[in-house]
JSON list of C-alpha atoms in Angstrom, two decimals:
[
{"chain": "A", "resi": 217, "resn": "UNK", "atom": "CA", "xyz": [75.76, 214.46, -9.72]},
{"chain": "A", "resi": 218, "resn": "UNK", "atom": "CA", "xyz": [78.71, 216.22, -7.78]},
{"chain": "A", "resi": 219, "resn": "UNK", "atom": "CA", "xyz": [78.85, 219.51, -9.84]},
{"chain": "A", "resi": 220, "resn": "UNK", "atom": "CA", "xyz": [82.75, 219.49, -9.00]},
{"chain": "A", "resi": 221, "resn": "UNK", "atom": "CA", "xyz": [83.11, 215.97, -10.06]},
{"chain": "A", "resi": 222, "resn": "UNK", "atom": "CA", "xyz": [85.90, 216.02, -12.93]},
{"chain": "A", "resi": 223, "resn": "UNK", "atom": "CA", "xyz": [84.88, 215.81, -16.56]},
{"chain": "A", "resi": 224, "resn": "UNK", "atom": "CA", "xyz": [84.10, 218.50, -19.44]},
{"chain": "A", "resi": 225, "resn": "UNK", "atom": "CA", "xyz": [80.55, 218.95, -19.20]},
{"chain": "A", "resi": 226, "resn": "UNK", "atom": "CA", "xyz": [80.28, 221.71, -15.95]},
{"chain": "A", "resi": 227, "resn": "UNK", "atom": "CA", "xyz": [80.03, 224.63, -18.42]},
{"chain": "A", "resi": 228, "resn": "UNK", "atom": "CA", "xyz": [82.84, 226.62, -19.54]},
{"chain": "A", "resi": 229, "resn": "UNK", "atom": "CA", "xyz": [85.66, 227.74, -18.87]},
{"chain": "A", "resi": 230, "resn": "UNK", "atom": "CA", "xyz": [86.09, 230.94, -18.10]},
{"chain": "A", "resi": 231, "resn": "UNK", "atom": "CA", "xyz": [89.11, 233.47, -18.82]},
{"chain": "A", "resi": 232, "resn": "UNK", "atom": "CA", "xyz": [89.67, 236.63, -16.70]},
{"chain": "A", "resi": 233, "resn": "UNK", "atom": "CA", "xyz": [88.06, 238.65, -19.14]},
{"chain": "A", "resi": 234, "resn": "UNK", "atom": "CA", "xyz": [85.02, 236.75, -18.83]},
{"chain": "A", "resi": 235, "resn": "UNK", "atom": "CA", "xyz": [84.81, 236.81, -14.79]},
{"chain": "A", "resi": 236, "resn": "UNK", "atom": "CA", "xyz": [85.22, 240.49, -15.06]},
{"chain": "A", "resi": 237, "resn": "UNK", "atom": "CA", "xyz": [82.67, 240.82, -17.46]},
{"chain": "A", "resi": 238, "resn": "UNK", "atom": "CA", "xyz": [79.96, 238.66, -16.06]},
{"chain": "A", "resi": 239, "resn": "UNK", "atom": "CA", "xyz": [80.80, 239.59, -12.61]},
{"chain": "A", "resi": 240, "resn": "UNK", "atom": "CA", "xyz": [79.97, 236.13, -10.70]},
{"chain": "A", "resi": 241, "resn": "UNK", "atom": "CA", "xyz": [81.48, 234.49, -8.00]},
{"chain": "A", "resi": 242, "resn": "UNK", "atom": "CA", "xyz": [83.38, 231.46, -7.49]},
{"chain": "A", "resi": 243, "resn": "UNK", "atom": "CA", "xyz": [82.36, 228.80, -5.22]},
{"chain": "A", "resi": 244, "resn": "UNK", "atom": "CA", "xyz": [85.51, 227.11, -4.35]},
{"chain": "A", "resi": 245, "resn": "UNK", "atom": "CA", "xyz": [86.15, 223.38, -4.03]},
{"chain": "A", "resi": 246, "resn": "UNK", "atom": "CA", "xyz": [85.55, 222.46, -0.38]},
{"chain": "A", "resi": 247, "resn": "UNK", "atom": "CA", "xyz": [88.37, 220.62, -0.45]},
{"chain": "A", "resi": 248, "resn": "UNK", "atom": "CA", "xyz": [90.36, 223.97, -0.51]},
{"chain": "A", "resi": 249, "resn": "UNK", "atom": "CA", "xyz": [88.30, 224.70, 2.43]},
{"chain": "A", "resi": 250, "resn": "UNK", "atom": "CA", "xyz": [88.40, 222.22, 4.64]},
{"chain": "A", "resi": 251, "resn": "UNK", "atom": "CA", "xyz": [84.94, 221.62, 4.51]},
{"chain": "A", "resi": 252, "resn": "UNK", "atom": "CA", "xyz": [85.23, 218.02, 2.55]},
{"chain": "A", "resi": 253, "resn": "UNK", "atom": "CA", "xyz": [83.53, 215.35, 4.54]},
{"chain": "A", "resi": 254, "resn": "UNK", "atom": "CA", "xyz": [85.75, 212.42, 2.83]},
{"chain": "A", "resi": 255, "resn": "UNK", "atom": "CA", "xyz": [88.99, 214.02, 2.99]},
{"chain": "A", "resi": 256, "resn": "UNK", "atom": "CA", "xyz": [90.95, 216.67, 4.75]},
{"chain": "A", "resi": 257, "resn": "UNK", "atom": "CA", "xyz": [93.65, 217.94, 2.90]},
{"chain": "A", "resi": 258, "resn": "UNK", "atom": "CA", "xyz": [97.10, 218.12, 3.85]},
{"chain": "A", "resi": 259, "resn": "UNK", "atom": "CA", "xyz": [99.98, 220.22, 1.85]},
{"chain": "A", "resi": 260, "resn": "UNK", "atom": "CA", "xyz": [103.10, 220.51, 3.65]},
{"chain": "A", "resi": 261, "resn": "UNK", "atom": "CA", "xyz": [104.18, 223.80, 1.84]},
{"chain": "A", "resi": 262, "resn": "UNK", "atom": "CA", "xyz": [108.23, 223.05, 3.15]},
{"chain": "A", "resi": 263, "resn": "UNK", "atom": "CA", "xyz": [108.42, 219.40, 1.16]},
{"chain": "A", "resi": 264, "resn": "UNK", "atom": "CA", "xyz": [105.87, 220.52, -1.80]},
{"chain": "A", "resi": 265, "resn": "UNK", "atom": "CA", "xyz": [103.59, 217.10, -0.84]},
{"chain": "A", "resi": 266, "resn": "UNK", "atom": "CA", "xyz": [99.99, 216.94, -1.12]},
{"chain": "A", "resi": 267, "resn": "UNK", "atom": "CA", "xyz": [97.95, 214.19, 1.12]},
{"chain": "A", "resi": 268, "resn": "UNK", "atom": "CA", "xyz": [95.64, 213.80, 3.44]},
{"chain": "A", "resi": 269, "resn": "UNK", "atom": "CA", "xyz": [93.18, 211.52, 5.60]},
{"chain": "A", "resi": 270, "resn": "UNK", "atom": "CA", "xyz": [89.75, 210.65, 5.79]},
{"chain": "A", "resi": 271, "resn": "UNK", "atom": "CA", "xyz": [88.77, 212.70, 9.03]},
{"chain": "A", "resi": 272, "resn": "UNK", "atom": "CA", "xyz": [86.81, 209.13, 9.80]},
{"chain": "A", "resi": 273, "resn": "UNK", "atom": "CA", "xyz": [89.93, 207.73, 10.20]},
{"chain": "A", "resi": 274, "resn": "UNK", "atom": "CA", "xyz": [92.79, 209.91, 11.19]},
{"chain": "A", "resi": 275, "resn": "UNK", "atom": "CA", "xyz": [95.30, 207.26, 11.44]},
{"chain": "A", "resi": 276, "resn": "UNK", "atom": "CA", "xyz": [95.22, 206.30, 7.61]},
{"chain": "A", "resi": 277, "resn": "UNK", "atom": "CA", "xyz": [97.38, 208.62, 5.32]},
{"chain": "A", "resi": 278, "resn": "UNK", "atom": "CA", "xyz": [95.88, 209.02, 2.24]},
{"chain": "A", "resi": 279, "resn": "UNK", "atom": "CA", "xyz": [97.21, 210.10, -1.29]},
{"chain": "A", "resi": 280, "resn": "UNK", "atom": "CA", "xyz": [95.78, 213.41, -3.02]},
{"chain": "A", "resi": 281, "resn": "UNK", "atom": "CA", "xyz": [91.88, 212.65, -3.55]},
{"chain": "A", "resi": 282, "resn": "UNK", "atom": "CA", "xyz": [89.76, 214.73, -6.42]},
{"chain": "A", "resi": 283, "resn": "UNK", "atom": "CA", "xyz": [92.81, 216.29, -7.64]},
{"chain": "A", "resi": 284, "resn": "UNK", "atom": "CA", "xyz": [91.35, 215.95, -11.78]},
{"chain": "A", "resi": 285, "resn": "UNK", "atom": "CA", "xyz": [88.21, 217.99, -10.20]},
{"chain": "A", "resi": 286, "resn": "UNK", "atom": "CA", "xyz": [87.99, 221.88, -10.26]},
{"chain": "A", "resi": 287, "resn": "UNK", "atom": "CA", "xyz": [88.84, 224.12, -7.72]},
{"chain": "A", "resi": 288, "resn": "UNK", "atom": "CA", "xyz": [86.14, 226.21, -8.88]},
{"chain": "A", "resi": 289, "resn": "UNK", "atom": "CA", "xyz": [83.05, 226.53, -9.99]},
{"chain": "A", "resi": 290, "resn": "UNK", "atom": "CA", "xyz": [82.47, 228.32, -12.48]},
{"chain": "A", "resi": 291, "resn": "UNK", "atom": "CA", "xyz": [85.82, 227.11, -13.94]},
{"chain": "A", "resi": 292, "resn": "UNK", "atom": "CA", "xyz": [88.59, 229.19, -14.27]},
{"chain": "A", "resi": 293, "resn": "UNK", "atom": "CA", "xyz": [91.59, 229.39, -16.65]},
{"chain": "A", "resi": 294, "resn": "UNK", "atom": "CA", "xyz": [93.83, 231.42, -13.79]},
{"chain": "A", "resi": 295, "resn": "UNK", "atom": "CA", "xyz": [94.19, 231.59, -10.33]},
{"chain": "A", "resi": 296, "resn": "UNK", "atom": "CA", "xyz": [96.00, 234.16, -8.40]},
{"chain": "A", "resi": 297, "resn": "UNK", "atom": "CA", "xyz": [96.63, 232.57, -4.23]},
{"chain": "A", "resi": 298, "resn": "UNK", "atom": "CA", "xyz": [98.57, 235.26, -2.14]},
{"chain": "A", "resi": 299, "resn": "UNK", "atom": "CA", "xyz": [99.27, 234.98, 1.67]},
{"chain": "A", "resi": 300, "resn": "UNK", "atom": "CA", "xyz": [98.93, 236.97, 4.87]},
{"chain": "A", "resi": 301, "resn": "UNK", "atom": "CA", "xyz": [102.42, 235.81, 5.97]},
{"chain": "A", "resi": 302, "resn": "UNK", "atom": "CA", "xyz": [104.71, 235.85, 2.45]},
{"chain": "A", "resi": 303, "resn": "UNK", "atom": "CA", "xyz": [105.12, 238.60, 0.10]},
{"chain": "A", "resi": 304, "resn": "UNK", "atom": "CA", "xyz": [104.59, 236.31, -2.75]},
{"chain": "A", "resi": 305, "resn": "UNK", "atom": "CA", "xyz": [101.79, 235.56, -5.36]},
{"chain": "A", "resi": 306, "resn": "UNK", "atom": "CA", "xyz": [101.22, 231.95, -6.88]},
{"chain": "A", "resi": 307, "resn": "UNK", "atom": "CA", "xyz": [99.05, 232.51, -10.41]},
{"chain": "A", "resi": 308, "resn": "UNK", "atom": "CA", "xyz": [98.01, 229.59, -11.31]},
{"chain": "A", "resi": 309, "resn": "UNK", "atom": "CA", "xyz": [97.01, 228.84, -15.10]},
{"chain": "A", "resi": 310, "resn": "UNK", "atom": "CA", "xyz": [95.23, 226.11, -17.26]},
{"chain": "A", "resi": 311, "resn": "UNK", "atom": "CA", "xyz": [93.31, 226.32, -19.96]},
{"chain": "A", "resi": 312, "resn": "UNK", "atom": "CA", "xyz": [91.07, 223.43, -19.56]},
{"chain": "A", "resi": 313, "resn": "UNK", "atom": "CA", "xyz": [90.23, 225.07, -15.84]},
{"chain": "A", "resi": 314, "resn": "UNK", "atom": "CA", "xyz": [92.39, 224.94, -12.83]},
{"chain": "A", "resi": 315, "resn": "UNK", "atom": "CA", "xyz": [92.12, 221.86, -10.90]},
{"chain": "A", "resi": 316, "resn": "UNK", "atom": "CA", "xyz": [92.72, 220.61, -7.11]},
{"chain": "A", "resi": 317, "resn": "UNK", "atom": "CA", "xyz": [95.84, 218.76, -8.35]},
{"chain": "A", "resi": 318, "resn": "UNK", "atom": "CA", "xyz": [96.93, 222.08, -9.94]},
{"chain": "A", "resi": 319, "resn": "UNK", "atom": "CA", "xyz": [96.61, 224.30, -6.79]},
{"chain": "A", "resi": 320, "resn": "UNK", "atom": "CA", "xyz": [98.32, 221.84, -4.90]},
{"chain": "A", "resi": 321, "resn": "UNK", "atom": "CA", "xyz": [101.22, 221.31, -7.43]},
{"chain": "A", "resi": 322, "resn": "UNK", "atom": "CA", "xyz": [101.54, 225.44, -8.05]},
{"chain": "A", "resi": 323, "resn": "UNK", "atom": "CA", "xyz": [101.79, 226.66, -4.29]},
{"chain": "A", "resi": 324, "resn": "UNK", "atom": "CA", "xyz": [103.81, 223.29, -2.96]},
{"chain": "A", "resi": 325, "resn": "UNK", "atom": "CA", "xyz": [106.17, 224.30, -5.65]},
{"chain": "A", "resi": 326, "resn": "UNK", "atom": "CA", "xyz": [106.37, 228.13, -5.05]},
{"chain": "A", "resi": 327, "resn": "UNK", "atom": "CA", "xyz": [107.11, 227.36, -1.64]},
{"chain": "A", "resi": 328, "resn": "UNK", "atom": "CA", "xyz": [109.18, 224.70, -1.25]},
{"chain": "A", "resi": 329, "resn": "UNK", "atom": "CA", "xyz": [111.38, 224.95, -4.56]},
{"chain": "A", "resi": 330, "resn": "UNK", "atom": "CA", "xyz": [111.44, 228.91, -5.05]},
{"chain": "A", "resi": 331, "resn": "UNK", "atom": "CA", "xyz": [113.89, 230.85, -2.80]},
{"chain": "A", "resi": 332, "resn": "UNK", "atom": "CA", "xyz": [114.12, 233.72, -1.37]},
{"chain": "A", "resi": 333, "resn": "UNK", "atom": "CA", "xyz": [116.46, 236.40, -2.39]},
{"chain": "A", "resi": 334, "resn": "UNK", "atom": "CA", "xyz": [119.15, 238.59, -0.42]},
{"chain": "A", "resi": 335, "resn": "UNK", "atom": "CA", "xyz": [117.00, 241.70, -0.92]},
{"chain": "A", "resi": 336, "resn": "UNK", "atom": "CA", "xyz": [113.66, 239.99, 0.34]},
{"chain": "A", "resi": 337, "resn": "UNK", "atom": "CA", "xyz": [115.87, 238.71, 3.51]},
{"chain": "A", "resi": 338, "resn": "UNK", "atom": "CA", "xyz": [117.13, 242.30, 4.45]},
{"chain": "A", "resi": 339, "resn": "UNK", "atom": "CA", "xyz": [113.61, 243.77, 4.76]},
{"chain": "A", "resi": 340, "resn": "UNK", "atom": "CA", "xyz": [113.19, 241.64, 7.86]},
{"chain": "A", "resi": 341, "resn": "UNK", "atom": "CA", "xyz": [114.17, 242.14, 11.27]},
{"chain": "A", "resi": 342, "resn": "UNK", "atom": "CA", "xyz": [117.03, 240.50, 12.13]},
{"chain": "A", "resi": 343, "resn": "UNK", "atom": "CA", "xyz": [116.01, 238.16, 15.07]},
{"chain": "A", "resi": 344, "resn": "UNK", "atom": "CA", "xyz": [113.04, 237.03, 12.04]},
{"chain": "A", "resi": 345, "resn": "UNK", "atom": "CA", "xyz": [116.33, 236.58, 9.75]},
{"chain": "A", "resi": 346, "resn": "UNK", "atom": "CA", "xyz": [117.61, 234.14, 12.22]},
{"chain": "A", "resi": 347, "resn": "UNK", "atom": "CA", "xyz": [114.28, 232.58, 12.75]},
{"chain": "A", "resi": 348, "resn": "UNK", "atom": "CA", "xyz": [113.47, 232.22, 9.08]},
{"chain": "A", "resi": 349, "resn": "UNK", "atom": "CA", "xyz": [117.52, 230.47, 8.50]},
{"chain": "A", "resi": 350, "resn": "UNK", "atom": "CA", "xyz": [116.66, 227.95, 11.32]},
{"chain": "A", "resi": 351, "resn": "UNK", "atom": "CA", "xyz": [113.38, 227.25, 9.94]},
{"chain": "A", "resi": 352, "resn": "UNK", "atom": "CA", "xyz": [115.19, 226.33, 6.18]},
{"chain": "A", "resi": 353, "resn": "UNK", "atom": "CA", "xyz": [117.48, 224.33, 8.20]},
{"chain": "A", "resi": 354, "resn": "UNK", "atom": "CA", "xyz": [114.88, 222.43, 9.69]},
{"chain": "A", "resi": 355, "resn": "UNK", "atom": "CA", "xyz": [113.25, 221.37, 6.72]},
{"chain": "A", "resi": 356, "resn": "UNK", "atom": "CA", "xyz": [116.28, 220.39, 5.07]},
{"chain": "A", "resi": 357, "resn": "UNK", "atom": "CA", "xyz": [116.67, 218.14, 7.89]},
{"chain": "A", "resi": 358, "resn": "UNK", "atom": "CA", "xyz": [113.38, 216.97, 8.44]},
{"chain": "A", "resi": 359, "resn": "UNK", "atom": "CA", "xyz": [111.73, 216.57, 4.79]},
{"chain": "A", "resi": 360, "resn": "UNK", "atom": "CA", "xyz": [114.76, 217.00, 2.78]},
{"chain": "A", "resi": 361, "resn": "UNK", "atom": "CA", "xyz": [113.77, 220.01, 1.25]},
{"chain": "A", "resi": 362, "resn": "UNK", "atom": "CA", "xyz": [115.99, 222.13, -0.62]},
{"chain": "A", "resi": 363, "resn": "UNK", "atom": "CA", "xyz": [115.95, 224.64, 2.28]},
{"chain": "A", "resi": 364, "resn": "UNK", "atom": "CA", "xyz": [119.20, 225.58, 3.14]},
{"chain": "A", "resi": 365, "resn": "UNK", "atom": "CA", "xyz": [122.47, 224.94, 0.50]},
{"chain": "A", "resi": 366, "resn": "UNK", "atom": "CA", "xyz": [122.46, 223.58, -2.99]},
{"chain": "A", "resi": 367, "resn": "UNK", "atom": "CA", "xyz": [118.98, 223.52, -4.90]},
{"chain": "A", "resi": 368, "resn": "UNK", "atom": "CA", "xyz": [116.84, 224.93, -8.07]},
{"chain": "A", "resi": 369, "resn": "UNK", "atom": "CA", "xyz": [115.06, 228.50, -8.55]},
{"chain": "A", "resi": 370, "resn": "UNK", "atom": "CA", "xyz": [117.49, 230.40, -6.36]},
{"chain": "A", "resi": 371, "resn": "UNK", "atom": "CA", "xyz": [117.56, 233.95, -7.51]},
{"chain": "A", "resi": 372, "resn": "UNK", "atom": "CA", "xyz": [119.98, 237.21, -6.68]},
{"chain": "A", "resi": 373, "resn": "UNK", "atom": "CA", "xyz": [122.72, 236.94, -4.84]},
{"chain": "A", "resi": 374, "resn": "UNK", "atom": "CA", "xyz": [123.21, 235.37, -1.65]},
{"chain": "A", "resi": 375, "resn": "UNK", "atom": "CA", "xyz": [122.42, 235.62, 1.90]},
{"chain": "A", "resi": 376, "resn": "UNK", "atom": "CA", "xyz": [124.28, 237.86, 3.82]},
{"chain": "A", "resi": 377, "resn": "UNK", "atom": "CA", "xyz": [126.09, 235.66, 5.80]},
{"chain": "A", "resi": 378, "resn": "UNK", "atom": "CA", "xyz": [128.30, 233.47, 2.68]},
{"chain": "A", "resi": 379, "resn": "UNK", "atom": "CA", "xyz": [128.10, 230.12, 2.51]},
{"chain": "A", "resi": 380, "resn": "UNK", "atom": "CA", "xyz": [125.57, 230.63, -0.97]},
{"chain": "A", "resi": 381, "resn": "UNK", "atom": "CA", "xyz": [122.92, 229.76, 1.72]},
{"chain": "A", "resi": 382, "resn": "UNK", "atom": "CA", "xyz": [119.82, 229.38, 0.04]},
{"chain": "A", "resi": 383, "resn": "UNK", "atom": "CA", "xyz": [116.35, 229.93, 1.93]},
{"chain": "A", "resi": 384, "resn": "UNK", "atom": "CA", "xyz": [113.06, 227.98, 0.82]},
{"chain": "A", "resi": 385, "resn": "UNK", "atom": "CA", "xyz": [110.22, 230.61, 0.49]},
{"chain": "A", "resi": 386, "resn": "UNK", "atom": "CA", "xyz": [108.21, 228.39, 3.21]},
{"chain": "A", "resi": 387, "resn": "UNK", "atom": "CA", "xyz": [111.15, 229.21, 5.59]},
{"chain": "A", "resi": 388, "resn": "UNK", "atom": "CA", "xyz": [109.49, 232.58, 5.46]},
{"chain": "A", "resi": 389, "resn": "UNK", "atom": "CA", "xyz": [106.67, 230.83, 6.78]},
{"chain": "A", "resi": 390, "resn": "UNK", "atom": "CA", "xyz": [108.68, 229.75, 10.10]},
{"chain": "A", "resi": 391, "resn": "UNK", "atom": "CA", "xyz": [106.43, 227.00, 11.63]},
{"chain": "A", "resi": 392, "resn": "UNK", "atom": "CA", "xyz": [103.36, 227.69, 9.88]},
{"chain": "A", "resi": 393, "resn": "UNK", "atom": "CA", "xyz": [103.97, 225.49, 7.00]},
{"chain": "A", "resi": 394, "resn": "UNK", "atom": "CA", "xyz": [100.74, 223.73, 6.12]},
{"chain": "A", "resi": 395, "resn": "UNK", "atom": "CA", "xyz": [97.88, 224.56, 4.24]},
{"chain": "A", "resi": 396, "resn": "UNK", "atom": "CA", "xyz": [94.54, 225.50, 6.30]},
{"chain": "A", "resi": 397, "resn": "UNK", "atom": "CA", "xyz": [91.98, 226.66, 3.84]},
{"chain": "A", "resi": 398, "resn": "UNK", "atom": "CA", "xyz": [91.01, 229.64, 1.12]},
{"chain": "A", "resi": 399, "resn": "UNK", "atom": "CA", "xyz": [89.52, 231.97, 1.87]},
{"chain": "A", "resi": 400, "resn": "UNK", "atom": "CA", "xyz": [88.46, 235.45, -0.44]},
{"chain": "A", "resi": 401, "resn": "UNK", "atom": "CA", "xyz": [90.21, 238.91, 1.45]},
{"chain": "A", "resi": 402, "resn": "UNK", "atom": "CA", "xyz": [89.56, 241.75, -1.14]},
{"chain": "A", "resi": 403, "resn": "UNK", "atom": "CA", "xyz": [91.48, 244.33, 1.26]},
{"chain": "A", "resi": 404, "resn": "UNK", "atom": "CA", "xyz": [94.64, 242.36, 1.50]},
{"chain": "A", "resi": 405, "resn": "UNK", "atom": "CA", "xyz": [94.08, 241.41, -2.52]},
{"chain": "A", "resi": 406, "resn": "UNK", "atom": "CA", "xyz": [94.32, 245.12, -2.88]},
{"chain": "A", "resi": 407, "resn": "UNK", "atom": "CA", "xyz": [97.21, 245.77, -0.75]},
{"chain": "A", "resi": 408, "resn": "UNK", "atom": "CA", "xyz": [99.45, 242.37, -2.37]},
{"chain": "A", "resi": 409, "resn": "UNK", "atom": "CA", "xyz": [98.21, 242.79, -6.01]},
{"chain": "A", "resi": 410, "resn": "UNK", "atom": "CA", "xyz": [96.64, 246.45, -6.36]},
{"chain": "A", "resi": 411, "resn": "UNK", "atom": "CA", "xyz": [93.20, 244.76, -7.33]},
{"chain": "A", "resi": 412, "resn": "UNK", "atom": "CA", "xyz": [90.55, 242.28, -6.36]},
{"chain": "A", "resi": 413, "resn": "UNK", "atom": "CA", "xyz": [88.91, 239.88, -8.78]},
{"chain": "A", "resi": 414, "resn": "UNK", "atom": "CA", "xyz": [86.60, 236.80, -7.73]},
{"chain": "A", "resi": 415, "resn": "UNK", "atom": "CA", "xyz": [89.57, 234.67, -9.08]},
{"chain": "A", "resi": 416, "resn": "UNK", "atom": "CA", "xyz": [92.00, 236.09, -6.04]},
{"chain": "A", "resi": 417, "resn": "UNK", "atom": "CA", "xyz": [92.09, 233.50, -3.04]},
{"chain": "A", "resi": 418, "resn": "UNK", "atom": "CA", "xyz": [94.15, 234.08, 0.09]},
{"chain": "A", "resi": 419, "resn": "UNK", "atom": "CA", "xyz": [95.83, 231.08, 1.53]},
{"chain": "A", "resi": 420, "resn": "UNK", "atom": "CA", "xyz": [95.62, 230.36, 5.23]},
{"chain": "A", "resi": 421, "resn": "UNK", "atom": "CA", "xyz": [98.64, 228.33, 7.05]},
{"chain": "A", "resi": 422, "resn": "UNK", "atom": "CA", "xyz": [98.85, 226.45, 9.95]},
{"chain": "A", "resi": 423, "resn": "UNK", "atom": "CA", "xyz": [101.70, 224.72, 12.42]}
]
């Protein structure tokens, strides 16, 4: 039997408490690692969709396969996904063990419905400023995505610039927009969070 097939009976679930105090690792889902032979997943992190295709048959757009299954093993109450590129952190929680579905739902949504702020926009350079503006104008145009205007989860005040221009966090991103595997990087952990924990994935994007 798949041991990351979905269903309750794959051992608990365990809290953060517990992973510190047993000390084990995760094996992740290879789903979340590209490593899937039936299905290569695809989250566009600018329009919040999961998919994907059967790497048999790249042609064929599929919807979000083993989403109900873990993306761990042992199972995990919380998640914490940071990322090279962003300055953000997606923790991801449910009590009955986070899932593929729920990784997927969690970091499309940080990313393509979560803005960023005035203050996080003036610690960049200016020609990134630009960059990052015509990159949330993009995807506005392209996937419809509440990049650039009007919107939800906007927070501070606005860009400098008027307008109330609002910036999706994947604009951050530029053109690397789409998911390309987990991966475990204690140093970075350290330098994003000020820990490490087995339950601390960082995210790899792509163009």
């Amino acid at each position: 039997m798949d041991k990351f097939a979905s269903g309750p009976n794959y051992g608990p679930v365990l809290t953060t408490t517990d992973l510190y105090l047993l000390g084990c690792e995760l094996a992740l889902h290879p789903i979340l690692t590209h490593s899937f032979g039936g299905f290569h997943l695809i989250l566009n992190l600018a329009s919040g969709h999961a998919g994907g295709y059967n790497p048999a048959n790249k042609d064929q757009d599929l919807e979000l396969a083993h989403g109900g299954e873990p993306a761990t093993i042992p199972r995990v109450q919380e998640l914490h996904i940071v990322c090279r590129l962003a300055p953000w952190h997606t923790h991801i929680k449910n009590p009955t063990g986070v899932t593929v579905g729920d990784f997927c739902a969690a970091v499309g949504k940080q990313y393509s419905e979560s803005f960023i702020t005035d203050a996080e926009l003036d610690t960049l350079p200016g020609r990134t400023r630009e960059q990052v503006r015509r990159a949330a104008q993009n995807a506005q145009q392209i996937y419809g995505a509440p990049g650039w205007g009007g919107g939800m989860g906007y927070y501070g005040s606005p860009s400098p610039g008027g307008n109330n221009q609002r910036l999706s966090r994947s604009a951050w991103l530029r053109d690397k927009i789409f998911f390309d595997g987990l991966e475990q990087d204690d140093d970075f952990s350290i330098k994003q969070l000020g820990f490490k924990a087995s339950n601390v994935f960082c995210m790899q994007v792509t163009s």
